[in-house]
mmCIF file of C-alpha atoms in Angstrom:
data_model
loop_
_atom_site.group_PDB
_atom_site.id
_atom_site.type_symbol
_atom_site.label_atom_id
_atom_site.label_comp_id
_atom_site.label_asym_id
_atom_site.label_seq_id
_atom_site.Cartn_x
_atom_site.Cartn_y
_atom_site.Cartn_z
ATOM 1 C CA MET A 9 12.400 19.832 23.639
ATOM 2 C CA GLY A 10 12.638 16.297 23.144
ATOM 3 C CA PHE A 11 14.579 13.787 20.640
ATOM 4 C CA ILE A 12 14.150 11.199 18.194
ATOM 5 C CA TYR A 13 16.886 8.779 18.520
ATOM 6 C CA TYR A 14 17.606 6.791 15.035
ATOM 7 C CA ASN A 15 18.991 3.793 15.236
ATOM 8 C CA GLY A 16 20.209 4.175 18.622
ATOM 9 C CA VAL A 17 22.541 6.695 17.561
ATOM 10 C CA THR A 18 21.599 9.451 15.947
ATOM 11 C CA GLU A 19 19.345 12.239 17.890
ATOM 12 C CA TYR A 20 17.150 14.538 16.350
ATOM 13 C CA GLU A 21 15.468 17.425 18.225
ATOM 14 C CA PHE A 22 11.816 18.361 18.226
ATOM 15 C CA GLU A 23 9.392 20.265 20.472
ATOM 16 C CA ASP A 24 7.541 17.416 22.788
ATOM 17 C CA ARG A 25 4.059 18.334 21.133
ATOM 18 C CA THR A 26 5.491 18.041 17.599
ATOM 19 C CA LEU A 27 7.543 14.786 18.940
ATOM 20 C CA ALA A 28 4.096 13.335 20.535
ATOM 21 C CA HIS A 29 2.320 13.780 17.174
ATOM 22 C CA LEU A 30 5.100 12.314 15.283
ATOM 23 C CA LYS A 31 5.357 9.485 17.608
ATOM 24 C CA SER A 32 1.556 8.889 17.066
ATOM 25 C CA ALA A 33 1.940 8.728 13.216
ATOM 26 C CA ILE A 34 5.088 6.785 12.820
ATOM 27 C CA GLY A 35 3.713 4.307 15.325
ATOM 28 C CA THR A 36 0.215 4.141 12.957
ATOM 29 C CA LYS A 37 2.632 3.391 9.907
ATOM 30 C CA LEU A 38 4.916 0.794 11.887
ATOM 31 C CA ARG A 39 2.176 -1.308 13.283
ATOM 32 C CA ARG A 40 1.166 -1.855 9.530
ATOM 33 C CA GLN A 41 4.733 -2.856 8.796
ATOM 34 C CA GLU A 42 4.824 0.262 6.373
ATOM 35 C CA CYS A 43 8.385 1.952 5.280
ATOM 36 C CA PHE A 44 8.688 5.521 4.683
ATOM 37 C CA PHE A 45 10.449 8.697 4.617
ATOM 38 C CA LEU A 46 10.512 11.265 7.381
ATOM 39 C CA ASN A 47 11.281 14.710 6.229
ATOM 40 C CA TRP A 48 11.871 18.270 7.915
ATOM 41 C CA SER A 49 13.585 21.283 7.383
ATOM 42 C CA ASN A 50 15.998 22.677 9.849
ATOM 43 C CA PRO A 51 15.969 26.222 11.194
ATOM 44 C CA ALA A 52 18.688 28.482 10.757
ATOM 45 C CA GLU A 53 19.918 28.102 14.144
ATOM 46 C CA ALA A 54 20.382 24.288 13.708
ATOM 47 C CA GLY A 55 22.428 24.921 10.680
ATOM 48 C CA SER A 56 19.483 25.218 7.724
ATOM 49 C CA GLY A 57 18.929 22.432 5.295
ATOM 50 C CA ARG A 58 16.839 19.439 5.267
ATOM 51 C CA VAL A 59 16.935 15.977 6.836
ATOM 52 C CA THR A 60 15.235 12.762 5.266
ATOM 53 C CA LEU A 61 15.327 9.339 7.296
ATOM 54 C CA TRP A 62 14.270 5.935 6.197
ATOM 55 C CA ILE A 63 11.737 4.569 8.830
ATOM 56 C CA ALA A 64 11.190 0.743 8.848
ATOM 57 C CA PRO A 65 10.045 -1.649 11.517
ATOM 58 C CA SER A 66 13.426 -2.967 11.605
ATOM 59 C CA ILE A 67 15.191 0.160 12.831
ATOM 60 C CA PRO A 68 15.190 1.188 16.389
ATOM 61 C CA LEU A 69 13.390 4.595 17.337
ATOM 62 C CA ILE A 70 13.460 6.058 20.751
ATOM 63 C CA PHE A 71 11.269 9.048 21.649
ATOM 64 C CA ARG A 72 12.709 11.064 24.429
ATOM 65 C CA PHE A 73 10.547 13.655 25.697
ATOM 66 C CA SER A 74 11.589 16.557 28.061
ATOM 67 C CA GLY A 75 8.146 17.030 29.864
ATOM 68 C CA ASN A 76 6.353 14.504 32.099
ATOM 69 C CA THR A 77 2.601 15.207 31.001
ATOM 70 C CA PRO A 78 1.572 13.945 27.297
ATOM 71 C CA PRO A 79 -0.159 16.618 25.395
ATOM 72 C CA THR A 80 -3.570 16.085 24.159
ATOM 73 C CA LEU A 81 -3.018 15.094 20.422
ATOM 74 C CA ASN A 82 -4.851 16.921 17.576
ATOM 75 C CA PRO A 83 -5.913 14.140 15.364
ATOM 76 C CA GLN A 84 -5.849 16.163 12.215
ATOM 77 C CA TRP A 85 -2.175 16.862 12.698
ATOM 78 C CA VAL A 86 -1.719 13.143 13.128
ATOM 79 C CA GLN A 87 -3.815 12.518 9.998
ATOM 80 C CA VAL A 88 -1.654 14.870 7.765
ATOM 81 C CA LEU A 89 1.274 13.118 9.061
ATOM 82 C CA VAL A 90 0.059 9.726 8.082
ATOM 83 C CA GLU A 91 -1.294 10.743 5.133
ATOM 84 C CA THR A 92 1.745 12.544 3.753
ATOM 85 C CA ALA A 93 3.672 9.289 4.531
ATOM 86 C CA ASN A 94 1.612 7.697 1.648
ATOM 87 C CA THR A 95 3.044 10.180 -0.864
ATOM 88 C CA PRO A 96 6.340 9.948 -2.811
ATOM 89 C CA ARG A 97 8.115 12.604 -0.703
ATOM 90 C CA GLY A 98 7.260 10.905 2.583
ATOM 91 C CA MET A 99 5.907 11.916 5.921
ATOM 92 C CA THR A 100 6.431 15.792 6.271
ATOM 93 C CA VAL A 101 6.694 17.434 9.459
ATOM 94 C CA ILE A 102 4.639 20.648 9.640
ATOM 95 C CA LYS A 103 3.636 23.044 12.236
ATOM 96 C CA GLU A 104 0.313 22.744 13.570
ATOM 97 C CA ASP A 105 -0.827 26.277 12.296
ATOM 98 C CA ASN A 106 -0.533 24.750 8.840
ATOM 99 C CA VAL A 107 -2.680 21.659 9.367
ATOM 100 C CA ALA A 108 -5.694 22.924 7.929
ATOM 101 C CA ALA A 109 -3.837 24.035 4.530
ATOM 102 C CA ALA A 110 -2.203 20.678 4.298
ATOM 103 C CA LEU A 111 -5.416 18.589 4.940
ATOM 104 C CA GLU A 112 -6.831 20.894 1.941
ATOM 105 C CA ALA A 113 -3.867 20.156 -0.394
ATOM 106 C CA LEU A 114 -3.688 16.415 0.471
ATOM 107 C CA SER A 115 -7.409 16.361 -0.767
ATOM 108 C CA VAL A 116 -7.124 17.621 -4.030
ATOM 109 C CA PRO A 117 -4.828 14.818 -5.473
ATOM 110 C CA HIS A 118 -7.396 12.246 -3.492
ATOM 111 C CA GLU A 119 -10.096 13.666 -5.395
ATOM 112 C CA ALA A 120 -8.447 13.903 -8.862
ATOM 113 C CA LEU A 121 -7.135 10.491 -8.297
ATOM 114 C CA ALA A 122 -10.850 9.330 -7.860
ATOM 115 C CA GLY A 123 -12.143 11.008 -10.760
ATOM 116 C CA GLY A 124 -14.149 13.550 -9.007
ATOM 117 C CA THR A 125 -14.792 17.171 -10.335
ATOM 118 C CA ASN A 126 -16.927 19.782 -9.485
ATOM 119 C CA GLY A 127 -17.864 21.032 -12.754
#
């Protein structure tokens, strides 16, 4: 398990694989100087509830991993994270198993906004 340290003070725990994908997606947005919300739900053993952070280039973030070997990134997972950051809700942490469904859900509003119809 690794950690995101937000503003140099508060730490949030994530599995290393999830954390690596978050680091890539967050880095993509911050390189563009884009601000966004980062959201996730806590499991019951962590007290339940939801957490939302405001991510901005001016707020220090530290990513600390427990493992020494970086995982191979799933580009679709990174894509989902980056694309959800562009929604009013913000970047939403999802499990890798849910990537295909999230990509499908994200494509529906984009097609509707573009005026595309299938009928």
